[in-house]
Amino acid sequence: MTMKFYDALQMDSAVLKREIAACDTKREKTYYWVAMAVRSVLIVAFAIVFISLLSGVFGADNTPMAVALFCMMLGIRFVNFQYCIGASLVTLAAVFAILVLVSSAAVLLPSVLLIPLHFIAFFALLYMTTQRPEMGNGGLYSFAYIYLTGNPVLGEALIRRGLMALAGYLICGAILFAKHRNQHTTTRFHHVMRRFDLSTQVHLWQLRMALGVSLVMTAGQVFGVERFMWMGFGLCISPVGISVLRQRVRSFPTEDHRSDCRLMRIFGALSGNTGSFSFVHGAAGRAVPWLLYRLPV
């Protein structure tokens, strides 16, 4: 039996593709293809309206925060932090604080402090949000951190970014509470802290990625690399992604973009990002490098 069109719009594209593969008639296949197309158009339209509205209220210089907030809002509907709602809401506030403050602090602090700043902030972000990297939180919050670090603001713009983050916290917090308040009710954050173990692959991945990102972001800032945040996105690409990227270097429109692409390959390799817990896990992680190519820097 064909599901209701509204229910089809709520499905992930992967689920819709499975429904299409299981259909027996051309009419049913067309029904789900139309649902997938309408779903895509609605998401893009909502993104344009949402980001434009926030940029209009809080300033065009805070568009990167609006983009990050939009991605977080979509992701938090489906993926929580793997502990109780009270601790999760506190974690969400800490995440927004890191995203707003660290990017600006990195502009003001001396170079010698950049590596510990990025390492501590990025590791904290991963550890608080990504207990199960395969669910995509690693890619989502890494994208937000790297993108905002590459687009810092100061002064009045920083105040406006803080106000946008407050609005974002209220929106995402409401979604988190509505969707996940009855999950992981017996797990507190201190339970997660006690489970930290360097023999665990997830925790080793978190430390390795934090070190890689901190070195790359610091090198980009210290040496004045244009669009240095692209090197950070290089860490988000799996070996398969690097292979695809290598094949498409020559398709980029300018030598600057081709150079950025090569930098991503180099720093992705230097980071040792070859394990199964790569940022490529999850839809958000897979889309990050190509989405950022189309966003204003």
PDB file of C-alpha atoms in Angstrom, residues 16 46 64 83 87 105 189 195 205 217 243:
ATOM      1  CA  LEU A  16      12.424   6.568  -0.541  1.00  0.00           C
ATOM      2  CA  PHE A  46      13.319  26.393   3.441  1.00  0.00           C
ATOM      3  CA  PRO A  64      28.045  31.415   8.094  1.00  0.00           C
ATOM      4  CA  TYR A  83      22.619  10.873  27.081  1.00  0.00           C
ATOM      5  CA  ALA A  87      22.677  16.959  30.137  1.00  0.00           C
ATOM      6  CA  ALA A 105      39.412  34.116  20.164  1.00  0.00           C
ATOM      7  CA  PHE A 189      27.295  13.045  30.934  1.00  0.00           C
ATOM      8  CA  ARG A 195      33.875   5.611  29.612  1.00  0.00           C
ATOM      9  CA  TRP A 205      39.573   8.925  16.394  1.00  0.00           C
ATOM     10  CA  MET A 217      43.874  25.409  11.256  1.00  0.00           C
ATOM     11  CA  SER A 243      40.356   9.506  -4.734  1.00  0.00           C
TER      12      SER A 243
END
